[in-house]
């Protein structure tokens, strides 16, 4: 599978580590009243969908960037790739 890295161009998926659901970017508020329950769900409950899915990929054997990849889990067809920082900024989560 080829991942079209936004900065480096097409790269083999073997250069990356798949880290699962991109919802991990949206971390719960640790000061909220329901923080314990929210973190339990955040850490342990995962979807395993068949079809289009937003995933986190880490470019371990390259520039060490984090990517959000929208991929069809059935066909492995990649619909979109963007830097995770750009995705987070657009969602108002930059730090």
Short mmCIF file of C-alpha atoms in Angstrom, two decimals, residues 3-9 16 22 25 54-59 63-70 80-91:
data_model
loop_
_atom_site.label_atom_id
_atom_site.label_comp_id
_atom_site.label_asym_id
_atom_site.label_seq_id
_atom_site.Cartn_x
_atom_site.Cartn_y
_atom_site.Cartn_z
CA UNK A 3 0.61 6.46 1.38
CA UNK A 4 0.91 9.82 -0.36
CA UNK A 5 2.71 11.80 2.37
CA UNK A 6 1.74 15.52 2.19
CA UNK A 7 5.39 16.64 2.46
CA UNK A 8 7.43 13.75 1.06
CA UNK A 9 5.18 12.32 -1.65
CA UNK A 16 4.78 3.76 8.84
CA UNK A 22 -7.75 9.13 14.57
CA UNK A 25 -6.45 13.25 18.70
CA UNK A 54 -9.99 7.89 9.86
CA UNK A 55 -6.70 6.48 11.13
CA UNK A 56 -3.47 7.72 12.70
CA UNK A 57 -0.22 6.68 11.05
CA UNK A 58 3.28 7.50 12.32
CA UNK A 59 6.13 7.87 9.81
CA UNK A 63 10.43 12.26 9.04
CA UNK A 64 8.59 11.01 12.19
CA UNK A 65 5.45 12.90 11.30
CA UNK A 66 1.94 11.91 12.35
CA UNK A 67 -0.66 11.58 9.61
CA UNK A 68 -4.44 11.29 9.53
CA UNK A 69 -5.30 8.87 6.76
CA UNK A 70 -8.85 8.29 5.52
CA UNK A 80 -7.13 11.46 1.88
CA UNK A 81 -3.87 12.01 3.79
CA UNK A 82 -3.01 15.06 5.88
CA UNK A 83 -0.60 15.97 8.64
CA UNK A 84 -2.17 15.33 12.03
CA UNK A 85 -1.14 18.80 13.21
CA UNK A 86 -3.14 20.40 10.35
CA UNK A 87 -6.11 18.19 11.16
CA UNK A 88 -5.91 19.15 14.87
CA UNK A 89 -5.57 22.86 14.11
CA UNK A 90 -8.60 22.78 11.87
CA UNK A 91 -10.56 21.14 14.68
#
